[in-house]
């Protein structure tokens, strides 16, 4: 039997010597991951500031006169697009995907390191093009992150001159970057797993990122097509999405196009996109929970299958975003059914997370606290989705604050809590240092309680009928004065949460320079990334010999074992005298 | 420990919030009680799930917190339990979906005796059109729109001449009579939303969309645009007044017809010269009339 | 082990060594994944094309009135033939590389590249022919803003790329995207051919030629599919 392993199929890694080679034009997946993460978090902070401005306007309308109606719509649009695409997708796949996959499967690096490096620089370019929207005449696009035509490119919508162009071009560039990255993540998982690492021995984090990458590769082309066609409608006068219309009293030359065609293309991308954000979060939180509860993830096979089924089904539910779009109403029957069916594997994942905690040995460390925060808010957000998926119930709720509350809960709260938990969890591995526990706990409690205080009331305002994307509600008979108080309260909570993030940034930066040296495996985790010979892992990750894997990633509290965890690369022997077979 | 208590308190707090919240549905003013019922059923099932799952979470956090000498139980999976949970979840999902689809079925099947009202959206105001005594709306096209013909009606269509045109953003509807709202847009996407009616639909330029309702409660209601349509989106408001039929008829009789509007504006020759013959057929949606 | 078996095994049982090597080489797998993405792109373009043609989302007949089937200049047929021939050349190149026949590989690559470039120039010429015949990208005289100063409501003519029908607009879009993908293949061809011409070893380029050839065949299939779509509508 040859001693050569799977991952030796790769060309020898290129070892850079200079600072520039090691940290700027780096082909090391770990450096690329940090580059992605820092860029994504930076642009995410910009979007966070925009949301603070939005909340100032909504909570105290008329007080901040520098926020005009067109600015407000531009904040709304840029906030949404940045958060969904440039922060969450880039951070979870480009950041966590890049860092974790090779380490968790036992590879030295991604299979196409040069393309991987290129993907980061193209991503950075897309961010720069997007930001240029703030500086072009007319400002950035103000059509909502959904960019619906005809309004997005017509007079009356802010940014219809240049902002929409920079937005669409930026998205096209991002999609090229994502394709290069996605190719790496998928091919590395398929080809570069080390000896003994079968698919079912991979941790849930890898499964979540892997399936999300496949989905992204298949879904982003829809956005690409929609973006190019809208760009042509804007700059070349084609009518892909533009019917005969009058704009501001003037006849336009467009004819024959279909705005609903855009919506189909956009949501065919857009729905899988939210699962592209959610699935890595699901995978990662499974690992956070099992490590800190010292218990294998309950029902691992079902968890893997649920990720695959959710990923596949997510391509068949897109028109639940279009129930009131004016599309053929009979489609509503199909999409309501498929949408509610997708709730079933999602619910199973929730049960299995809870059953992992049940009869566990739970250490309430900061990563575990964030995982718990995820569970609570995701249960809420997932359940509120059932209202919107059920077609007739969606009728009065569409385009109200109920939708805003729901999607923030499932996209803006739960995955963000997982991201925080994951950063705290892997920080000692990435930096070799430990963060301050008290600051971490304070950060958690303010953030968790704060975001719930922000988004819970929004659902009720939505049921009342308060519409979204409104600059100001003004005197509206069915909206009682208490609703305006609610908006004030939400704004105050939002500002508190916003400021509290300073604790996180301070903790992370300060600990990087002054934190105590961390144990190489402070949590006693079994998965492979914690078993590297060096912490932080050096270029090439594993030293002269790649690891061999003998067991799954969840041998925690195995009866009879000396310790309450057995790393994946420990051969069978005394460690598992009583291991069930 | 604190986490367990926090979760339990959050559950109780959420229930309290729900019971004490002054923000809930507006009083229903249409026949769409089935939508409200479907929402209530969904709410109950979700509430049970929310409370059960989170209290279980709180319990597990408390009972299985780390203590010296304590060890976690080793159990990779329990397929029987997972199958049972899947089954009961599917039952719950079906329980929510069924009333929702039943209500939707009523929504897509417009009653035969529904009268027609057309609502037209534009940046940033509403206008309306009723068919005249002939019961048929005249054909229209965006390319017919001029300052003298803001509704874009086809001047050569005889059915359009008696149509009542309302430009003031105030719509009246007769009480207890089913009405099919035909929706049209001159420029961008809009959405005709009256929260008390529950039913609504986007207006899409290039096609005619619809929804139907029976107003069941007299009163004055606000119309809000519910699909982002530019900087004036938040100001695109209208009013709907639901009143008994005699009052409604009296109001309708006072509204100008297209014939009156056409006579009052530019000479007939200019209008005909500008008219387009390809039109959006509205007759297909109408219950009677020759087209 | 079948994929299904691999995904249903119970990984907590019997710790020990396991796992087999993957069947396909890594670059081949990467190409397979990439081909899925490109397939998706052209599939979606097809769906958009068909939906637009059927007047989807427009009042019945509004698009029907504007859907003029596009003209098919004879050059388009010739181009398709050229692409087909270039695929044959690529196949010959792949076989030559596998056999280790340097001379055959050199000539096959040169022919394949020449035909590929001929196809691309042919496509640009078809665009030129269409513009000469009055078939432009957009349906609005004087709209095009490419190369203009202020893109606002005063439409100024500068670039005669205008007055078309939806079918023509799709034609330009689809041929442009197909051409760009083909250019990617030409880039790899250039890299491999320069190595071969400089006397490099066959083994070094074998995989590049093999995979690039496959990619080329794939793009031929995409072209035939799209061409068929234009012909039938």
GROMACS .gro file of C-alpha atoms in nm, chain C:
model
  233
  873UNK     CA    1  -1.776   0.314  -0.318
  874UNK     CA    2  -2.085   0.472  -0.474
  875UNK     CA    3  -2.172   0.829  -0.384
  876UNK     CA    4  -2.487   0.723  -0.207
  877UNK     CA    5  -2.299   0.466  -0.003
  878UNK     CA    6  -2.037   0.727   0.080
  879UNK     CA    7  -2.301   0.967   0.205
  880UNK     CA    8  -2.493   0.718   0.417
  881UNK     CA    9  -2.212   0.547   0.602
  882UNK     CA   10  -2.200   0.582   0.981
  883UNK     CA   11  -1.869   0.753   1.045
  884UNK     CA   12  -1.860   0.693   1.419
  885UNK     CA   13  -1.823   0.320   1.375
  886UNK     CA   14  -1.494   0.133   1.353
  887UNK     CA   15  -1.227   0.400   1.362
  888UNK     CA   16  -0.940   0.312   1.131
  889UNK     CA   17  -0.786   0.404   0.799
  890UNK     CA   18  -1.026   0.451   0.509
  891UNK     CA   19  -1.092   0.632   0.187
  892UNK     CA   20  -0.987   0.588  -0.176
  893UNK     CA   21  -0.813   0.821  -0.416
  894UNK     CA   22  -1.033   1.036  -0.635
  895UNK     CA   23  -1.080   0.900  -0.988
  896UNK     CA   24  -1.032   1.223  -1.175
  897UNK     CA   25  -0.729   1.448  -1.166
  898UNK     CA   26  -0.769   1.779  -0.988
  899UNK     CA   27  -0.759   2.009  -1.294
  900UNK     CA   28  -1.015   1.784  -1.464
  901UNK     CA   29  -1.246   1.811  -1.165
  902UNK     CA   30  -1.198   2.186  -1.162
  903UNK     CA   31  -1.293   2.202  -1.528
  904UNK     CA   32  -1.600   1.984  -1.466
  905UNK     CA   33  -1.718   2.221  -1.194
  906UNK     CA   34  -1.653   2.523  -1.415
  907UNK     CA   35  -1.849   2.366  -1.702
  908UNK     CA   36  -2.148   2.334  -1.469
  909UNK     CA   37  -2.131   2.708  -1.407
  910UNK     CA   38  -2.109   2.794  -1.777
  911UNK     CA   39  -2.396   2.554  -1.853
  912UNK     CA   40  -2.606   2.732  -1.595
  913UNK     CA   41  -2.524   3.069  -1.752
  914UNK     CA   42  -2.635   2.968  -2.101
  915UNK     CA   43  -2.936   2.777  -1.969
  916UNK     CA   44  -3.056   3.091  -1.793
  917UNK     CA   45  -2.998   3.298  -2.107
  918UNK     CA   46  -3.208   3.045  -2.296
  919UNK     CA   47  -3.488   3.073  -2.039
  920UNK     CA   48  -3.476   3.453  -2.053
  921UNK     CA   49  -3.482   3.441  -2.432
  922UNK     CA   50  -3.782   3.207  -2.442
  923UNK     CA   51  -3.972   3.399  -2.176
  924UNK     CA   52  -3.911   3.728  -2.355
  925UNK     CA   53  -4.017   3.579  -2.686
  926UNK     CA   54  -4.342   3.443  -2.551
  927UNK     CA   55  -4.433   3.790  -2.434
  928UNK     CA   56  -4.404   3.686  -2.075
  929UNK     CA   57  -4.514   3.957  -1.840
  930UNK     CA   58  -4.633   4.181  -2.115
  931UNK     CA   59  -4.989   4.240  -2.220
  932UNK     CA   60  -5.068   3.968  -2.469
  933UNK     CA   61  -4.912   4.060  -2.793
  934UNK     CA   62  -4.702   4.351  -2.688
  935UNK     CA   63  -4.381   4.160  -2.736
  936UNK     CA   64  -4.530   3.948  -3.009
  937UNK     CA   65  -4.564   4.265  -3.206
  938UNK     CA   66  -4.198   4.343  -3.162
  939UNK     CA   67  -4.050   3.998  -3.189
  940UNK     CA   68  -3.901   3.999  -3.532
  941UNK     CA   69  -3.702   3.687  -3.585
  942UNK     CA   70  -3.351   3.794  -3.659
  943UNK     CA   71  -3.193   3.753  -4.003
  944UNK     CA   72  -2.940   3.472  -4.048
  945UNK     CA   73  -2.653   3.588  -4.264
  946UNK     CA   74  -2.479   3.304  -4.448
  947UNK     CA   75  -2.157   3.395  -4.269
  948UNK     CA   76  -2.314   3.262  -3.950
  949UNK     CA   77  -2.340   2.917  -4.105
  950UNK     CA   78  -1.983   2.941  -4.225
  951UNK     CA   79  -1.869   3.037  -3.877
  952UNK     CA   80  -2.044   2.739  -3.727
  953UNK     CA   81  -1.862   2.520  -3.976
  954UNK     CA   82  -1.531   2.677  -3.881
  955UNK     CA   83  -1.595   2.613  -3.513
  956UNK     CA   84  -1.684   2.253  -3.587
  957UNK     CA   85  -1.360   2.208  -3.781
  958UNK     CA   86  -1.162   2.364  -3.501
  959UNK     CA   87  -1.309   2.107  -3.263
  960UNK     CA   88  -1.181   1.834  -3.493
  961UNK     CA   89  -0.840   1.997  -3.481
  962UNK     CA   90  -0.852   2.004  -3.103
  963UNK     CA   91  -0.945   1.639  -3.093
  964UNK     CA   92  -0.646   1.562  -3.314
  965UNK     CA   93  -0.429   1.766  -3.078
  966UNK     CA   94  -0.556   1.575  -2.776
  967UNK     CA   95  -0.481   1.242  -2.941
  968UNK     CA   96  -0.138   1.359  -3.050
  969UNK     CA   97  -0.056   1.473  -2.699
  970UNK     CA   98  -0.165   1.140  -2.554
  971UNK     CA   99   0.047   0.954  -2.810
  972UNK     CA  100   0.345   1.178  -2.746
  973UNK     CA  101   0.364   1.277  -3.115
  974UNK     CA  102   0.522   1.623  -3.103
  975UNK     CA  103   0.498   1.702  -3.474
  976UNK     CA  104   0.130   1.610  -3.500
  977UNK     CA  105   0.059   1.803  -3.183
  978UNK     CA  106   0.228   2.115  -3.319
  979UNK     CA  107   0.033   2.117  -3.644
  980UNK     CA  108  -0.297   2.029  -3.476
  981UNK     CA  109  -0.259   2.312  -3.227
  982UNK     CA  110  -0.174   2.565  -3.497
  983UNK     CA  111  -0.476   2.463  -3.703
  984UNK     CA  112  -0.704   2.464  -3.398
  985UNK     CA  113  -0.587   2.810  -3.295
  986UNK     CA  114  -0.615   2.954  -3.642
  987UNK     CA  115  -0.967   2.821  -3.685
  988UNK     CA  116  -1.064   2.946  -3.341
  989UNK     CA  117  -0.939   3.295  -3.418
  990UNK     CA  118  -1.113   3.276  -3.755
  991UNK     CA  119  -1.438   3.197  -3.578
  992UNK     CA  120  -1.404   3.489  -3.342
  993UNK     CA  121  -1.324   3.734  -3.623
  994UNK     CA  122  -1.608   3.583  -3.820
  995UNK     CA  123  -1.843   3.660  -3.533
  996UNK     CA  124  -1.724   4.019  -3.517
  997UNK     CA  125  -1.784   4.044  -3.890
  998UNK     CA  126  -2.137   3.910  -3.851
  999UNK     CA  127  -2.196   4.191  -3.602
 1000UNK     CA  128  -2.064   4.436  -3.857
 1001UNK     CA  129  -2.293   4.290  -4.123
 1002UNK     CA  130  -2.596   4.320  -3.899
 1003UNK     CA  131  -2.517   4.682  -3.818
 1004UNK     CA  132  -2.474   4.758  -4.188
 1005UNK     CA  133  -2.814   4.602  -4.249
 1006UNK     CA  134  -2.969   4.823  -3.983
 1007UNK     CA  135  -3.005   4.574  -3.700
 1008UNK     CA  136  -2.881   4.729  -3.382
 1009UNK     CA  137  -2.867   4.643  -3.018
 1010UNK     CA  138  -3.135   4.872  -2.883
 1011UNK     CA  139  -3.471   4.974  -3.013
 1012UNK     CA  140  -3.416   5.342  -2.947
 1013UNK     CA  141  -3.266   5.569  -3.211
 1014UNK     CA  142  -3.000   5.785  -3.064
 1015UNK     CA  143  -2.999   5.620  -2.720
 1016UNK     CA  144  -2.666   5.459  -2.682
 1017UNK     CA  145  -2.461   5.615  -2.409
 1018UNK     CA  146  -2.145   5.418  -2.459
 1019UNK     CA  147  -1.882   5.685  -2.496
 1020UNK     CA  148  -2.109   5.973  -2.403
 1021UNK     CA  149  -2.066   6.252  -2.153
 1022UNK     CA  150  -2.377   6.288  -1.938
 1023UNK     CA  151  -2.608   5.990  -1.950
 1024UNK     CA  152  -2.931   6.162  -1.888
 1025UNK     CA  153  -3.249   6.214  -2.075
 1026UNK     CA  154  -3.103   6.402  -2.372
 1027UNK     CA  155  -3.018   6.112  -2.594
 1028UNK     CA  156  -2.734   6.199  -2.827
 1029UNK     CA  157  -2.620   5.989  -3.117
 1030UNK     CA  158  -2.258   5.904  -3.123
 1031UNK     CA  159  -2.231   5.532  -3.153
 1032UNK     CA  160  -2.444   5.378  -3.424
 1033UNK     CA  161  -2.531   5.067  -3.234
 1034UNK     CA  162  -2.904   5.110  -3.224
 1035UNK     CA  163  -3.257   5.026  -3.339
 1036UNK     CA  164  -3.310   4.663  -3.297
 1037UNK     CA  165  -3.555   4.407  -3.178
 1038UNK     CA  166  -3.536   4.183  -2.870
 1039UNK     CA  167  -3.412   3.890  -3.080
 1040UNK     CA  168  -3.123   4.098  -3.207
 1041UNK     CA  169  -3.043   4.224  -2.859
 1042UNK     CA  170  -3.026   3.866  -2.733
 1043UNK     CA  171  -2.815   3.768  -3.032
 1044UNK     CA  172  -2.555   4.031  -2.954
 1045UNK     CA  173  -2.558   3.942  -2.584
 1046UNK     CA  174  -2.531   3.568  -2.631
 1047UNK     CA  175  -2.265   3.579  -2.903
 1048UNK     CA  176  -2.067   3.824  -2.692
 1049UNK     CA  177  -2.069   3.596  -2.387
 1050UNK     CA  178  -1.990   3.289  -2.596
 1051UNK     CA  179  -1.705   3.474  -2.761
 1052UNK     CA  180  -1.562   3.585  -2.428
 1053UNK     CA  181  -1.562   3.228  -2.299
 1054UNK     CA  182  -1.393   3.116  -2.617
 1055UNK     CA  183  -1.129   3.384  -2.566
 1056UNK     CA  184  -1.052   3.222  -2.234
 1057UNK     CA  185  -0.988   2.901  -2.420
 1058UNK     CA  186  -0.770   3.087  -2.667
 1059UNK     CA  187  -0.563   3.216  -2.374
 1060UNK     CA  188  -0.491   2.860  -2.260
 1061UNK     CA  189  -0.422   2.761  -2.619
 1062UNK     CA  190  -0.170   3.041  -2.646
 1063UNK     CA  191   0.007   2.925  -2.331
 1064UNK     CA  192   0.019   2.561  -2.439
 1065UNK     CA  193   0.116   2.634  -2.800
 1066UNK     CA  194   0.400   2.865  -2.707
 1067UNK     CA  195   0.540   2.593  -2.482
 1068UNK     CA  196   0.514   2.334  -2.761
 1069UNK     CA  197   0.669   2.566  -3.020
 1070UNK     CA  198   0.962   2.639  -2.790
 1071UNK     CA  199   1.030   2.268  -2.780
 1072UNK     CA  200   0.888   2.198  -2.439
 1073UNK     CA  201   0.811   1.842  -2.332
 1074UNK     CA  202   0.476   1.693  -2.430
 1075UNK     CA  203   0.413   1.567  -2.081
 1076UNK     CA  204   0.413   1.922  -1.948
 1077UNK     CA  205   0.135   2.036  -2.182
 1078UNK     CA  206  -0.058   1.711  -2.211
 1079UNK     CA  207  -0.313   1.794  -1.946
 1080UNK     CA  208  -0.358   2.153  -2.067
 1081UNK     CA  209  -0.423   2.038  -2.424
 1082UNK     CA  210  -0.653   1.761  -2.307
 1083UNK     CA  211  -0.867   1.984  -2.088
 1084UNK     CA  212  -0.864   2.284  -2.320
 1085UNK     CA  213  -0.981   2.058  -2.599
 1086UNK     CA  214  -1.268   1.936  -2.384
 1087UNK     CA  215  -1.355   2.295  -2.298
 1088UNK     CA  216  -1.353   2.378  -2.668
 1089UNK     CA  217  -1.588   2.090  -2.752
 1090UNK     CA  218  -1.818   2.211  -2.477
 1091UNK     CA  219  -1.827   2.560  -2.623
 1092UNK     CA  220  -1.904   2.410  -2.963
 1093UNK     CA  221  -2.205   2.237  -2.808
 1094UNK     CA  222  -2.311   2.565  -2.647
 1095UNK     CA  223  -2.282   2.739  -2.982
 1096UNK     CA  224  -2.484   2.473  -3.162
 1097UNK     CA  225  -2.752   2.499  -2.894
 1098UNK     CA  226  -2.769   2.878  -2.919
 1099UNK     CA  227  -2.757   2.876  -3.298
 1100UNK     CA  228  -3.039   2.623  -3.299
 1101UNK     CA  229  -3.236   2.853  -3.071
 1102UNK     CA  230  -3.191   3.148  -3.307
 1103UNK     CA  231  -3.289   2.936  -3.606
 1104UNK     CA  232  -3.603   2.799  -3.448
 1105UNK     CA  233  -3.747   3.126  -3.325
   0.00000   0.00000   0.00000
